[in-house]
Amino acid sequence: MKKLLLSIFTLFVLTACSGGEEEQTGASSSENTIQDIKLVLDWTPNTNHTGLYVAKAKGYFEEQGLDVEIMLPGEAGADQLVASGQADFGISAQETLTEARVQDIPIVSIGAIIQHNTSGFASPKEKNITSPEDFEGKTYGGWGAPVEKAVLSSLMQKENADVEKVDIINMGNTDFFTAIKRDVDFAWIYYGWTGVEAELRGQELNMMYLTDYSDKLDYYTPVLTTNEKMIADSPETVEAFMAAVSKGYQYAIDQPDKAADILIESVPDLDPKLVKASQKWLSPKYQDDADQWGQQDLSVWENYAEWMYNHDLLDKKLKAKDAFTNEFLPEK
């Protein structure tokens, strides 16, 4: 879940792109030269990113002639760095990319990391929040994005409940488990990380997945991104990158325990028990019911963009076919 400060973002991109004659960092004048590639994450490393660390550790990037640096987003954020060409590839989500595309920010999704939305609203079981109508009179801890209230309202309206009766506060970077012990009753989480951590802590949760309430909320999150200039000028680099990444995620699908070991070794600060448990939960969900890992469907992009537009989250309609591509996925 990411904040997208679009007005600042637009100014940043216009400024960064003003030197349009500069080459992409991944461009190379020789096919035999190892290309230095910058890949920026959306958040701190976790099992959403396992395939990337596998591709680096197992030499899949090197096989494709790429030397990939995996970066943290910092204050600028992944979308800004990718759109401006300061990073070649990044991790984003369909909701933020949709907002960006509508403002003519030139980022494109090139692969769905997880095929279905695994996020939803979680609360400690003792709070007895078992349906959206129970949100009334409770405190929601969020990150300050308009989409949060829109999603809450959409779910609550189905049960004739009023979102104005929810106390919505911005908990920033406060840890979920700390927040629910203080002043928050429920929050929006990814079950594959925070939900699994709750299981390990013995913290029983009531979980309401967005996909349980609306097909239009089954959007891609997270996704891999690049920018339009990279696609136009260096399609062979994008293809090579996706070949390596696809191989990395296939390894994580087929061998979750070994893939977890690679992530733990690559990022020693992570809790090994959490990584192992999260990877076991998440690995079957990377590809799920898709024909291959990374595949995206036009209807998913259209449905969610329509939902956002109808809930006044977009100034204009999204040209969905321009927001993503499957063309760089390896041939089956």
CSV table of C-alpha atoms in Angstrom, one decimal:
chain,number,residue,atom,x,y,z
A,1,MET,CA,0.0,0.0,0.0
A,2,LYS,CA,1.6,3.1,-1.2
A,3,LYS,CA,1.1,6.8,-1.0
A,4,LEU,CA,1.0,8.5,-4.3
A,5,LEU,CA,1.4,12.3,-4.0
A,6,LEU,CA,0.4,12.9,-7.6
A,7,SER,CA,0.8,16.7,-7.8
A,8,ILE,CA,4.4,16.5,-6.4
A,9,PHE,CA,4.9,13.4,-8.6
A,10,THR,CA,3.9,15.2,-11.8
A,11,LEU,CA,6.2,18.1,-11.1
A,12,PHE,CA,9.0,15.7,-10.3
A,13,VAL,CA,8.6,13.7,-13.5
A,14,LEU,CA,8.3,16.8,-15.7
A,15,THR,CA,11.5,18.2,-14.2
A,16,ALA,CA,13.4,14.9,-14.4
A,17,CYS,CA,12.3,14.2,-17.9
A,18,SER,CA,13.2,17.7,-19.2
A,19,GLY,CA,16.7,16.4,-20.2
A,20,GLY,CA,15.1,14.0,-22.7
A,21,GLU,CA,18.3,13.4,-24.6
A,22,GLU,CA,19.7,11.3,-21.7
A,23,GLU,CA,19.8,7.6,-22.2
A,24,GLN,CA,18.1,5.1,-20.0
A,25,THR,CA,20.4,3.6,-17.4
A,26,GLY,CA,19.8,0.2,-18.8
A,27,ALA,CA,20.7,1.1,-22.4
A,28,SER,CA,23.8,-0.5,-23.9
A,29,SER,CA,25.7,0.2,-27.1
A,30,SER,CA,26.9,-3.4,-27.3
A,31,GLU,CA,25.1,-6.7,-27.1
A,32,ASN,CA,28.1,-8.2,-25.4
A,33,THR,CA,28.3,-5.6,-22.6
A,34,ILE,CA,26.8,-6.4,-19.2
A,35,GLN,CA,24.1,-3.8,-18.7
A,36,ASP,CA,23.8,-2.1,-15.3
A,37,ILE,CA,20.1,-2.2,-14.3
A,38,LYS,CA,18.4,-0.5,-11.4
A,39,LEU,CA,15.3,-2.1,-9.9
A,40,VAL,CA,13.5,-0.3,-7.2
A,41,LEU,CA,11.2,-2.0,-4.7
A,42,ASP,CA,7.9,-0.6,-3.5
A,43,TRP,CA,8.6,-1.3,0.2
A,44,THR,CA,11.0,-3.1,2.4
A,45,PRO,CA,12.0,-6.6,1.0
A,46,ASN,CA,9.4,-9.3,1.6
A,47,THR,CA,8.1,-12.4,-0.1
A,48,ASN,CA,6.4,-10.4,-2.8
A,49,HIS,CA,9.9,-9.9,-4.0
A,50,THR,CA,11.3,-13.4,-3.7
A,51,GLY,CA,11.6,-14.1,-7.4
A,52,LEU,CA,13.7,-11.0,-7.9
A,53,TYR,CA,16.2,-12.1,-5.2
A,54,VAL,CA,16.2,-15.6,-6.6
A,55,ALA,CA,16.9,-14.3,-10.1
A,56,LYS,CA,19.9,-12.4,-8.8
A,57,ALA,CA,21.3,-15.1,-6.5
A,58,LYS,CA,20.9,-17.9,-9.0
A,59,GLY,CA,22.5,-16.0,-11.8
A,60,TYR,CA,19.4,-15.7,-14.0
A,61,PHE,CA,20.0,-11.9,-14.5
A,62,GLU,CA,23.7,-12.6,-15.4
A,63,GLU,CA,22.6,-15.2,-17.9
A,64,GLN,CA,20.7,-12.5,-19.7
A,65,GLY,CA,23.6,-10.0,-19.6
A,66,LEU,CA,22.2,-7.9,-16.8
A,67,ASP,CA,23.8,-6.7,-13.6
A,68,VAL,CA,20.8,-5.8,-11.5
A,69,GLU,CA,21.0,-3.6,-8.4
A,70,ILE,CA,17.9,-4.0,-6.2
A,71,MET,CA,17.1,-0.7,-4.5
A,72,LEU,CA,14.8,0.5,-1.8
A,73,PRO,CA,12.4,3.3,-2.8
A,74,GLY,CA,13.3,6.0,-0.3
A,75,GLU,CA,11.3,9.2,-0.2
A,76,ALA,CA,10.9,9.5,-3.9
A,77,GLY,CA,9.0,6.3,-4.4
A,78,ALA,CA,9.3,3.6,-7.0
A,79,ASP,CA,6.8,5.1,-9.5
A,80,GLN,CA,8.6,8.4,-9.5
A,81,LEU,CA,12.0,6.9,-10.1
A,82,VAL,CA,10.8,4.6,-12.9
A,83,ALA,CA,8.8,7.2,-14.6
A,84,SER,CA,11.7,9.7,-14.7
A,85,GLY,CA,14.2,7.0,-15.8
A,86,GLN,CA,16.3,7.1,-12.6
A,87,ALA,CA,15.4,3.4,-12.2
A,88,ASP,CA,14.9,1.0,-15.1
A,89,PHE,CA,12.3,-1.2,-13.4
A,90,GLY,CA,10.2,-1.0,-10.3
A,91,ILE,CA,7.5,-2.6,-8.2
A,92,SER,CA,4.1,-0.8,-8.0
A,93,ALA,CA,0.4,-1.7,-7.8
A,94,GLN,CA,-2.5,-1.4,-10.2
A,95,GLU,CA,-4.2,1.3,-8.1
A,96,THR,CA,-1.3,3.7,-8.1
A,97,LEU,CA,-0.3,3.0,-11.7
A,98,THR,CA,-3.8,3.7,-12.8
A,99,GLU,CA,-3.8,7.1,-11.0
A,100,ALA,CA,-0.4,7.8,-12.6
A,101,ARG,CA,-1.5,6.9,-16.1
A,102,VAL,CA,-4.5,9.1,-15.9
A,103,GLN,CA,-2.1,12.0,-15.2
A,104,ASP,CA,0.0,11.0,-18.3
A,105,ILE,CA,2.9,9.7,-16.2
A,106,PRO,CA,4.6,7.2,-18.6
A,107,ILE,CA,4.9,4.0,-16.5
A,108,VAL,CA,3.7,0.6,-17.7
A,109,SER,CA,3.0,-2.7,-15.9
A,110,ILE,CA,5.0,-5.5,-17.5
A,111,GLY,CA,4.0,-8.4,-15.2
A,112,ALA,CA,1.6,-9.2,-12.3
A,113,ILE,CA,3.6,-10.6,-9.4
A,114,ILE,CA,0.5,-12.0,-7.8
A,115,GLN,CA,-2.4,-13.1,-9.9
A,116,HIS,CA,-5.2,-12.1,-7.5
A,117,ASN,CA,-5.6,-9.4,-4.8
A,118,THR,CA,-4.6,-10.9,-1.4
A,119,SER,CA,-5.3,-7.8,0.6
A,120,GLY,CA,-8.2,-6.9,2.9
A,121,PHE,CA,-9.3,-5.5,6.2
A,122,ALA,CA,-8.0,-7.2,9.3
A,123,SER,CA,-8.9,-6.8,12.9
A,124,PRO,CA,-8.2,-8.6,16.2
A,125,LYS,CA,-10.8,-11.3,16.7
A,126,GLU,CA,-11.8,-9.8,20.0
A,127,LYS,CA,-13.0,-6.7,18.3
A,128,ASN,CA,-15.8,-8.7,16.7
A,129,ILE,CA,-15.6,-7.0,13.4
A,130,THR,CA,-17.0,-9.6,11.1
A,131,SER,CA,-18.7,-7.6,8.3
A,132,PRO,CA,-18.4,-4.1,6.8
A,133,GLU,CA,-21.4,-2.9,8.8
A,134,ASP,CA,-19.3,-3.5,11.9
A,135,PHE,CA,-16.9,-0.7,10.8
A,136,GLU,CA,-19.4,1.8,12.1
A,137,GLY,CA,-18.2,3.3,15.4
A,138,LYS,CA,-14.7,1.9,14.9
A,139,THR,CA,-11.3,3.4,14.2
A,140,TYR,CA,-9.6,2.6,10.9
A,141,GLY,CA,-5.8,3.0,10.6
A,142,GLY,CA,-4.7,3.9,7.1
A,143,TRP,CA,-2.0,5.7,5.1
A,144,GLY,CA,-4.0,8.8,4.0
A,145,ALA,CA,-5.0,7.9,0.4
A,146,PRO,CA,-8.5,8.7,-0.9
A,147,VAL,CA,-8.9,5.2,-2.2
A,148,GLU,CA,-9.2,3.9,1.3
A,149,LYS,CA,-12.4,5.8,2.2
A,150,ALA,CA,-13.8,4.9,-1.2
A,151,VAL,CA,-13.2,1.2,-0.7
A,152,LEU,CA,-14.6,1.3,2.9
A,153,SER,CA,-17.7,3.1,1.6
A,154,SER,CA,-18.2,0.7,-1.3
A,155,LEU,CA,-18.2,-2.3,1.1
A,156,MET,CA,-20.3,-0.6,3.7
A,157,GLN,CA,-23.0,0.6,1.3
A,158,LYS,CA,-23.7,-3.0,0.4
A,159,GLU,CA,-24.9,-3.4,4.0
A,160,ASN,CA,-26.6,0.0,4.4
A,161,ALA,CA,-23.8,1.2,6.6
A,162,ASP,CA,-22.3,4.7,6.7
A,163,VAL,CA,-18.6,5.3,6.2
A,164,GLU,CA,-19.0,8.7,7.9
A,165,LYS,CA,-19.4,6.8,11.1
A,166,VAL,CA,-15.9,5.4,10.8
A,167,ASP,CA,-13.1,7.3,12.5
A,168,ILE,CA,-10.3,7.2,9.8
A,169,ILE,CA,-6.8,8.1,11.0
A,170,ASN,CA,-3.5,8.1,9.4
A,171,MET,CA,-1.2,5.7,11.2
A,172,GLY,CA,1.7,6.3,8.8
A,173,ASN,CA,4.4,3.7,9.2
A,174,THR,CA,3.2,2.4,12.5
A,175,ASP,CA,3.4,-1.4,12.7
A,176,PHE,CA,0.0,-3.1,12.5
A,177,PHE,CA,0.5,-5.0,15.7
A,178,THR,CA,1.5,-1.9,17.6
A,179,ALA,CA,-1.4,0.1,16.2
A,180,ILE,CA,-4.1,-2.4,17.1
A,181,LYS,CA,-2.9,-2.3,20.7
A,182,ARG,CA,-3.2,1.4,20.9
A,183,ASP,CA,-5.9,3.3,19.0
A,184,VAL,CA,-6.8,1.3,15.9
A,185,ASP,CA,-9.5,-1.3,15.5
A,186,PHE,CA,-8.8,-2.4,12.0
A,187,ALA,CA,-6.5,-1.8,9.0
A,188,TRP,CA,-5.9,-2.8,5.4
A,189,ILE,CA,-3.2,-5.5,5.2
A,190,TYR,CA,-1.7,-8.0,2.8
A,191,TYR,CA,-2.4,-11.4,4.4
A,192,GLY,CA,0.6,-13.0,2.8
A,193,TRP,CA,2.9,-11.0,5.1
A,194,THR,CA,1.0,-9.3,8.0
A,195,GLY,CA,-1.6,-12.0,8.2
A,196,VAL,CA,0.9,-14.8,8.3
A,197,GLU,CA,2.9,-12.9,10.9
A,198,ALA,CA,-0.3,-12.7,13.0
A,199,GLU,CA,-0.5,-16.5,12.9
A,200,LEU,CA,3.0,-16.8,14.1
A,201,ARG,CA,2.3,-14.4,16.9
A,202,GLY,CA,-0.8,-16.3,17.9
A,203,GLN,CA,-2.9,-13.2,17.2
A,204,GLU,CA,-6.3,-14.3,15.8
A,205,LEU,CA,-7.7,-12.0,13.1
A,206,ASN,CA,-10.9,-11.5,11.4
A,207,MET,CA,-10.1,-11.0,7.8
A,208,MET,CA,-12.3,-9.5,5.1
A,209,TYR,CA,-10.6,-9.9,1.6
A,210,LEU,CA,-11.6,-7.3,-0.9
A,211,THR,CA,-12.3,-10.0,-3.5
A,212,ASP,CA,-15.0,-11.4,-1.2
A,213,TYR,CA,-17.1,-8.3,-1.8
A,214,SER,CA,-16.4,-7.2,-5.4
A,215,ASP,CA,-14.9,-8.7,-8.5
A,216,LYS,CA,-13.8,-5.2,-9.5
A,217,LEU,CA,-11.5,-5.0,-6.5
A,218,ASP,CA,-9.6,-8.1,-7.7
A,219,TYR,CA,-6.8,-6.0,-9.2
A,220,TYR,CA,-3.1,-6.7,-9.6
A,221,THR,CA,-1.0,-5.8,-6.6
A,222,PRO,CA,1.9,-5.8,-6.8
A,223,VAL,CA,3.1,-5.4,-10.4
A,224,LEU,CA,6.5,-5.0,-12.2
A,225,THR,CA,6.9,-1.7,-14.1
A,226,THR,CA,9.1,0.1,-16.5
A,227,ASN,CA,8.6,3.3,-18.5
A,228,GLU,CA,7.5,3.9,-22.1
A,229,LYS,CA,11.0,5.1,-23.1
A,230,MET,CA,12.6,1.9,-22.0
A,231,ILE,CA,10.0,-0.1,-24.0
A,232,ALA,CA,10.5,2.0,-27.1
A,233,ASP,CA,14.3,2.3,-27.0
A,234,SER,CA,15.4,-0.9,-25.3
A,235,PRO,CA,12.8,-3.7,-25.7
A,236,GLU,CA,15.5,-6.3,-25.8
A,237,THR,CA,16.5,-5.2,-22.3
A,238,VAL,CA,13.0,-5.5,-21.0
A,239,GLU,CA,12.6,-8.9,-22.6
A,240,ALA,CA,15.9,-10.1,-21.0
A,241,PHE,CA,14.8,-8.7,-17.6
A,242,MET,CA,11.5,-10.4,-17.7
A,243,ALA,CA,13.0,-13.7,-18.8
A,244,ALA,CA,15.2,-13.7,-15.7
A,245,VAL,CA,12.4,-12.6,-13.4
A,246,SER,CA,10.0,-15.1,-14.7
A,247,LYS,CA,12.6,-17.9,-14.1
A,248,GLY,CA,13.0,-16.5,-10.6
A,249,TYR,CA,9.3,-16.6,-9.7
A,250,GLN,CA,8.9,-20.0,-11.3
A,251,TYR,CA,11.6,-21.2,-8.9
A,252,ALA,CA,9.8,-19.7,-6.0
A,253,ILE,CA,6.6,-21.4,-7.2
A,254,ASP,CA,8.2,-24.8,-7.5
A,255,GLN,CA,10.6,-24.6,-4.5
A,256,PRO,CA,9.2,-22.3,-1.9
A,257,ASP,CA,11.4,-23.5,0.9
A,258,LYS,CA,14.6,-23.0,-1.1
A,259,ALA,CA,13.4,-19.7,-2.4
A,260,ALA,CA,12.7,-18.6,1.1
A,261,ASP,CA,16.3,-19.5,2.1
A,262,ILE,CA,17.6,-17.3,-0.8
A,263,LEU,CA,15.6,-14.3,0.4
A,264,ILE,CA,16.7,-14.9,4.0
A,265,GLU,CA,20.3,-15.0,2.9
A,266,SER,CA,19.9,-12.0,0.7
A,267,VAL,CA,18.2,-9.9,3.3
A,268,PRO,CA,19.5,-11.1,6.7
A,269,ASP,CA,17.4,-8.6,8.7
A,270,LEU,CA,14.2,-10.5,7.9
A,271,ASP,CA,12.7,-12.9,10.4
A,272,PRO,CA,13.5,-16.4,9.0
A,273,LYS,CA,10.3,-18.0,10.5
A,274,LEU,CA,8.1,-15.3,8.9
A,275,VAL,CA,9.8,-15.6,5.5
A,276,LYS,CA,9.4,-19.4,5.5
A,277,ALA,CA,5.7,-19.3,6.5
A,278,SER,CA,4.9,-16.4,4.2
A,279,GLN,CA,6.6,-18.1,1.3
A,280,LYS,CA,4.7,-21.3,1.8
A,281,TRP,CA,1.4,-19.3,1.8
A,282,LEU,CA,2.2,-17.1,-1.1
A,283,SER,CA,4.0,-19.3,-3.6
A,284,PRO,CA,0.8,-21.0,-4.9
A,285,LYS,CA,-0.7,-17.6,-5.4
A,286,TYR,CA,2.0,-16.1,-7.7
A,287,GLN,CA,0.6,-17.7,-10.8
A,288,ASP,CA,-2.6,-19.2,-9.4
A,289,ASP,CA,-5.1,-19.8,-12.3
A,290,ALA,CA,-3.3,-17.9,-15.0
A,291,ASP,CA,-1.7,-19.7,-18.0
A,292,GLN,CA,1.7,-18.4,-16.9
A,293,TRP,CA,3.3,-16.3,-14.2
A,294,GLY,CA,3.0,-12.6,-14.8
A,295,GLN,CA,0.1,-12.7,-17.2
A,296,GLN,CA,-2.3,-9.7,-17.0
A,297,ASP,CA,-5.9,-9.5,-18.4
A,298,LEU,CA,-7.4,-6.4,-20.0
A,299,SER,CA,-10.7,-6.9,-18.2
A,300,VAL,CA,-9.0,-6.6,-14.8
A,301,TRP,CA,-7.5,-3.3,-15.7
A,302,GLU,CA,-10.8,-2.0,-17.2
A,303,ASN,CA,-12.9,-3.2,-14.3
A,304,TYR,CA,-10.8,-1.6,-11.6
A,305,ALA,CA,-10.3,1.7,-13.5
A,306,GLU,CA,-14.1,1.8,-14.0
A,307,TRP,CA,-14.6,1.3,-10.3
A,308,MET,CA,-12.1,4.1,-9.5
A,309,TYR,CA,-13.7,6.5,-12.0
A,310,ASN,CA,-17.2,5.8,-10.6
A,311,HIS,CA,-15.9,6.5,-7.1
A,312,ASP,CA,-14.4,9.9,-8.1
A,313,LEU,CA,-10.9,8.7,-7.7
A,314,LEU,CA,-9.9,9.5,-11.3
A,315,ASP,CA,-10.3,12.8,-13.3
A,316,LYS,CA,-10.8,10.9,-16.5
A,317,LYS,CA,-11.1,7.4,-17.8
A,318,LEU,CA,-8.1,5.1,-18.1
A,319,LYS,CA,-6.9,3.9,-21.5
A,320,ALA,CA,-6.4,0.4,-20.0
A,321,LYS,CA,-4.8,-1.2,-23.0
A,322,ASP,CA,-1.9,1.3,-22.7
A,323,ALA,CA,-1.3,0.7,-19.0
A,324,PHE,CA,0.1,-2.8,-19.2
A,325,THR,CA,1.6,-5.3,-21.6
A,326,ASN,CA,2.2,-9.1,-21.7
A,327,GLU,CA,4.6,-8.8,-24.7
A,328,PHE,CA,7.7,-9.3,-22.7
A,329,LEU,CA,6.7,-12.5,-20.9
A,330,PRO,CA,8.6,-15.5,-22.1
A,331,GLU,CA,6.9,-17.7,-24.7
A,332,LYS,CA,5.5,-20.8,-23.1
